[in-house]
Short mmCIF file of C-alpha atoms in Angstrom, two decimals:
data_model
loop_
_atom_site.label_atom_id
_atom_site.label_comp_id
_atom_site.label_asym_id
_atom_site.label_seq_id
_atom_site.Cartn_x
_atom_site.Cartn_y
_atom_site.Cartn_z
CA UNK A 1 125.71 110.09 95.36
CA UNK A 2 127.51 110.69 92.28
CA UNK A 3 131.41 110.24 91.88
CA UNK A 4 131.91 112.04 88.20
CA UNK A 5 134.03 114.94 89.03
CA UNK A 6 135.73 117.69 86.54
CA UNK A 7 138.96 117.72 87.31
CA UNK A 8 140.56 121.13 88.26
CA UNK A 9 144.58 121.89 87.58
CA UNK A 10 146.17 122.78 90.70
CA UNK A 11 147.88 126.42 90.22
CA UNK A 12 149.71 126.74 93.63
CA UNK A 13 148.86 128.96 96.76
CA UNK A 14 148.54 132.08 94.57
CA UNK A 15 146.33 130.74 91.53
CA UNK A 16 143.79 129.20 94.43
CA UNK A 17 144.06 132.63 95.97
CA UNK A 18 143.17 134.28 92.89
CA UNK A 19 140.25 131.78 92.61
CA UNK A 20 138.80 132.20 96.06
CA UNK A 21 138.49 136.04 95.63
CA UNK A 22 137.14 135.61 91.97
CA UNK A 23 134.33 133.69 93.40
CA UNK A 24 133.56 135.99 95.41
CA UNK A 25 132.81 138.55 93.38
CA UNK A 26 131.21 136.67 90.24
CA UNK A 27 129.04 135.20 92.96
CA UNK A 28 127.81 138.80 93.89
CA UNK A 29 128.09 140.22 90.41
CA UNK A 30 126.76 139.68 86.87
CA UNK A 31 129.91 138.73 84.77
CA UNK A 32 130.09 141.78 82.65
CA UNK A 33 130.06 143.72 85.92
CA UNK A 34 133.62 142.94 86.72
CA UNK A 35 137.01 143.41 85.56
CA UNK A 36 140.68 142.39 85.84
CA UNK A 37 141.50 145.32 87.83
CA UNK A 38 138.70 144.48 90.13
CA UNK A 39 139.66 141.26 91.13
CA UNK A 40 143.50 141.92 91.08
CA UNK A 41 142.97 144.63 93.41
CA UNK A 42 140.40 142.46 95.54
CA UNK A 43 143.55 139.64 95.59
CA UNK A 44 145.81 142.46 95.66
CA UNK A 45 148.20 140.91 93.12
CA UNK A 46 149.15 142.40 89.79
CA UNK A 47 147.54 142.02 86.94
CA UNK A 48 150.19 140.01 85.39
CA UNK A 49 149.82 137.44 88.03
CA UNK A 50 145.91 137.01 87.11
CA UNK A 51 147.19 136.76 83.17
CA UNK A 52 150.34 133.96 84.23
CA UNK A 53 148.01 131.74 85.71
CA UNK A 54 144.18 131.88 83.89
CA UNK A 55 145.46 133.86 80.49
CA UNK A 56 142.14 136.40 80.52
CA UNK A 57 139.56 136.77 83.05
CA UNK A 58 137.86 134.10 80.69
CA UNK A 59 140.00 131.76 81.75
CA UNK A 60 139.71 132.69 85.63
CA UNK A 61 135.73 132.67 85.34
CA UNK A 62 136.17 128.77 83.80
CA UNK A 63 138.06 127.89 86.72
CA UNK A 64 135.44 129.51 89.06
CA UNK A 65 132.80 127.37 87.72
CA UNK A 66 134.64 124.22 87.73
CA UNK A 67 135.45 124.45 91.80
CA UNK A 68 131.82 125.55 91.99
CA UNK A 69 130.85 122.91 90.11
CA UNK A 70 132.85 120.44 92.25
CA UNK A 71 131.22 122.25 95.57
CA UNK A 72 127.91 121.72 93.95
CA UNK A 73 129.10 117.99 93.48
CA UNK A 74 129.56 117.54 96.90
CA UNK A 75 126.31 119.09 98.46
CA UNK A 76 124.78 115.34 97.53
CA UNK A 77 126.71 113.88 100.10
CA UNK A 78 125.11 112.39 102.81
CA UNK A 79 125.39 114.03 105.98
CA UNK A 80 125.38 112.77 109.63
CA UNK A 81 121.30 112.59 110.60
CA UNK A 82 120.23 111.81 107.08
CA UNK A 83 119.74 107.98 107.76
CA UNK A 84 116.13 108.03 105.60
CA UNK A 85 116.29 108.36 101.94
CA UNK A 86 113.80 111.42 103.09
CA UNK A 87 115.87 113.00 105.02
CA UNK A 88 118.68 112.53 102.84
CA UNK A 89 116.46 113.87 99.61
CA UNK A 90 115.39 116.84 101.85
CA UNK A 91 118.81 117.73 102.91
CA UNK A 92 120.07 117.66 99.28
CA UNK A 93 117.32 119.91 97.76
CA UNK A 94 118.29 121.93 100.81
CA UNK A 95 121.90 122.48 100.34
CA UNK A 96 121.31 123.03 96.64
CA UNK A 97 118.60 125.84 97.38
CA UNK A 98 121.15 127.72 100.03
CA UNK A 99 124.43 127.12 98.34
CA UNK A 100 122.54 128.91 94.82
CA UNK A 101 120.89 131.70 97.21
CA UNK A 102 124.39 132.41 98.54
CA UNK A 103 126.35 132.34 94.99
CA UNK A 104 123.76 133.66 92.69
CA UNK A 105 125.25 135.03 89.85
CA UNK A 106 127.52 132.15 89.57
CA UNK A 107 124.65 129.56 89.61
CA UNK A 108 122.13 131.74 87.54
CA UNK A 109 125.06 132.35 84.78
CA UNK A 110 125.77 128.23 84.76
CA UNK A 111 121.82 127.73 84.61
CA UNK A 112 120.80 130.33 82.18
CA UNK A 113 123.84 130.15 79.56
CA UNK A 114 122.70 126.99 77.83
CA UNK A 115 124.02 126.99 74.11
CA UNK A 116 125.78 129.87 74.39
CA UNK A 117 129.58 128.75 75.86
CA UNK A 118 130.09 125.42 75.01
CA UNK A 119 132.62 124.93 78.12
CA UNK A 120 129.98 126.42 79.79
CA UNK A 121 127.42 124.02 79.06
CA UNK A 122 129.90 121.45 80.16
CA UNK A 123 130.65 122.41 82.89
CA UNK A 124 126.65 122.54 83.95
CA UNK A 125 126.01 119.21 82.26
CA UNK A 126 128.99 117.47 84.66
CA UNK A 127 125.97 118.32 87.35
CA UNK A 128 123.46 117.53 85.68
CA UNK A 129 125.07 113.84 85.57
CA UNK A 130 126.66 113.74 89.51
CA UNK A 131 122.63 114.53 90.20
CA UNK A 132 120.90 112.05 87.82
CA UNK A 133 123.31 109.45 90.03
CA UNK A 134 122.58 110.96 93.31
CA UNK A 135 119.17 110.07 92.36
CA UNK A 136 119.65 106.53 91.05
CA UNK A 137 121.96 106.38 94.36
CA UNK A 138 118.73 107.43 96.34
CA UNK A 139 116.68 104.92 94.84
CA UNK A 140 118.85 102.42 94.91
CA UNK A 141 119.25 101.72 90.91
CA UNK A 142 121.94 99.85 90.62
CA UNK A 143 121.22 99.16 86.66
CA UNK A 144 121.30 101.94 84.00
CA UNK A 145 117.43 103.82 84.53
CA UNK A 146 114.56 102.55 81.63
CA UNK A 147 114.00 105.58 79.19
CA UNK A 148 110.70 106.80 81.29
CA UNK A 149 113.27 106.87 85.05
CA UNK A 150 115.91 108.26 83.39
CA UNK A 151 113.51 110.92 81.64
CA UNK A 152 111.88 111.56 84.81
CA UNK A 153 115.37 111.99 86.90
CA UNK A 154 116.54 114.67 84.20
CA UNK A 155 113.44 116.28 84.88
CA UNK A 156 113.58 116.69 88.79
CA UNK A 157 117.03 118.36 88.37
CA UNK A 158 115.42 120.91 85.86
CA UNK A 159 112.69 121.51 87.49
CA UNK A 160 114.49 122.62 90.67
CA UNK A 161 117.27 124.41 88.59
CA UNK A 162 114.06 126.26 87.15
CA UNK A 163 112.52 127.10 90.62
CA UNK A 164 115.63 128.48 91.53
CA UNK A 165 115.91 130.68 87.94
CA UNK A 166 112.82 132.18 88.57
CA UNK A 167 113.21 132.87 92.59
CA UNK A 168 116.71 133.83 92.54
CA UNK A 169 115.43 136.72 89.21
CA UNK A 170 112.94 137.93 91.50
CA UNK A 171 115.30 138.57 94.64
CA UNK A 172 114.13 135.04 96.94
CA UNK A 173 110.62 136.57 97.23
CA UNK A 174 109.89 133.22 98.90
CA UNK A 175 111.09 132.12 102.39
CA UNK A 176 113.68 129.03 101.87
CA UNK A 177 111.49 126.82 103.52
CA UNK A 178 109.03 127.28 101.59
CA UNK A 179 111.31 126.90 98.42
CA UNK A 180 112.46 123.74 99.86
CA UNK A 181 109.16 122.24 100.75
CA UNK A 182 107.95 122.97 96.80
CA UNK A 183 110.95 121.62 95.15
CA UNK A 184 111.04 118.42 97.72
CA UNK A 185 107.14 117.78 96.86
CA UNK A 186 108.00 118.50 93.20
CA UNK A 187 110.50 116.30 92.76
CA UNK A 188 108.43 113.76 94.49
CA UNK A 189 105.73 113.91 92.34
CA UNK A 190 107.75 113.44 89.27
CA UNK A 191 109.09 110.33 90.60
CA UNK A 192 106.07 108.92 91.80
CA UNK A 193 105.16 109.07 87.73
CA UNK A 194 107.33 106.08 87.07
CA UNK A 195 106.27 103.76 89.81
CA UNK A 196 105.10 101.65 87.68
CA UNK A 197 109.01 100.51 86.24
CA UNK A 198 109.40 98.00 89.20
CA UNK A 199 107.91 97.36 92.52
CA UNK A 200 110.96 98.09 94.51
CA UNK A 201 111.04 101.36 92.60
CA UNK A 202 107.62 102.54 94.22
CA UNK A 203 108.53 101.22 97.50
CA UNK A 204 111.09 103.29 97.42
CA UNK A 205 109.62 106.40 96.09
CA UNK A 206 106.92 105.78 98.79
CA UNK A 207 109.25 106.12 101.54
CA UNK A 208 109.74 109.83 100.51
CA UNK A 209 106.55 110.60 101.64
CA UNK A 210 103.95 112.88 99.61
CA UNK A 211 105.37 115.82 100.49
CA UNK A 212 108.51 115.34 102.87
CA UNK A 213 107.21 116.00 105.69
CA UNK A 214 105.59 120.05 106.95
CA UNK A 215 107.76 122.99 106.59
CA UNK A 216 110.26 123.30 109.27
#
């Protein structure tokens, strides 16, 4: 698992409570459909407290995204029972898809906003870096990957992102298990294209299997 993390400043219990309430709202509605009054009312606080801690709605939104990024980073942590590379990767793919389903609007905003907001882009890019570090650890790569492998690792994350964007945009019209299986298969297929980079890498990718097992 990657260790890179962006720091989220401590803002006390009230600030943390505001972030928690805002996170629920931003996960369930588009950004433009949520107003400061909605957040303050849901949190049971005066408007002034929100402005004091975060300056404005955008400041609070960025804080929510930073917290979400840290939660996404933690999805890569190996869980109990994920003893093989196959189990670990499948578990990470499952956690990513379930998290994005449960935080649909927040994650769509991060994945769709390329080039529109540098601060949002950096939060998203941080998650991509952590994802690359996870794949390097999964494959036992201790040195910086060769260019073809580096490109493939990035491509794995991009493919899963685009699958999730399409799925969320179409009302999650695939069963989660189907998407998990499809995403896993896609990742393994992309990785298999760079197996010529070394015998050890080929063996580790082979451990992942052609499809990660049947849909469960």
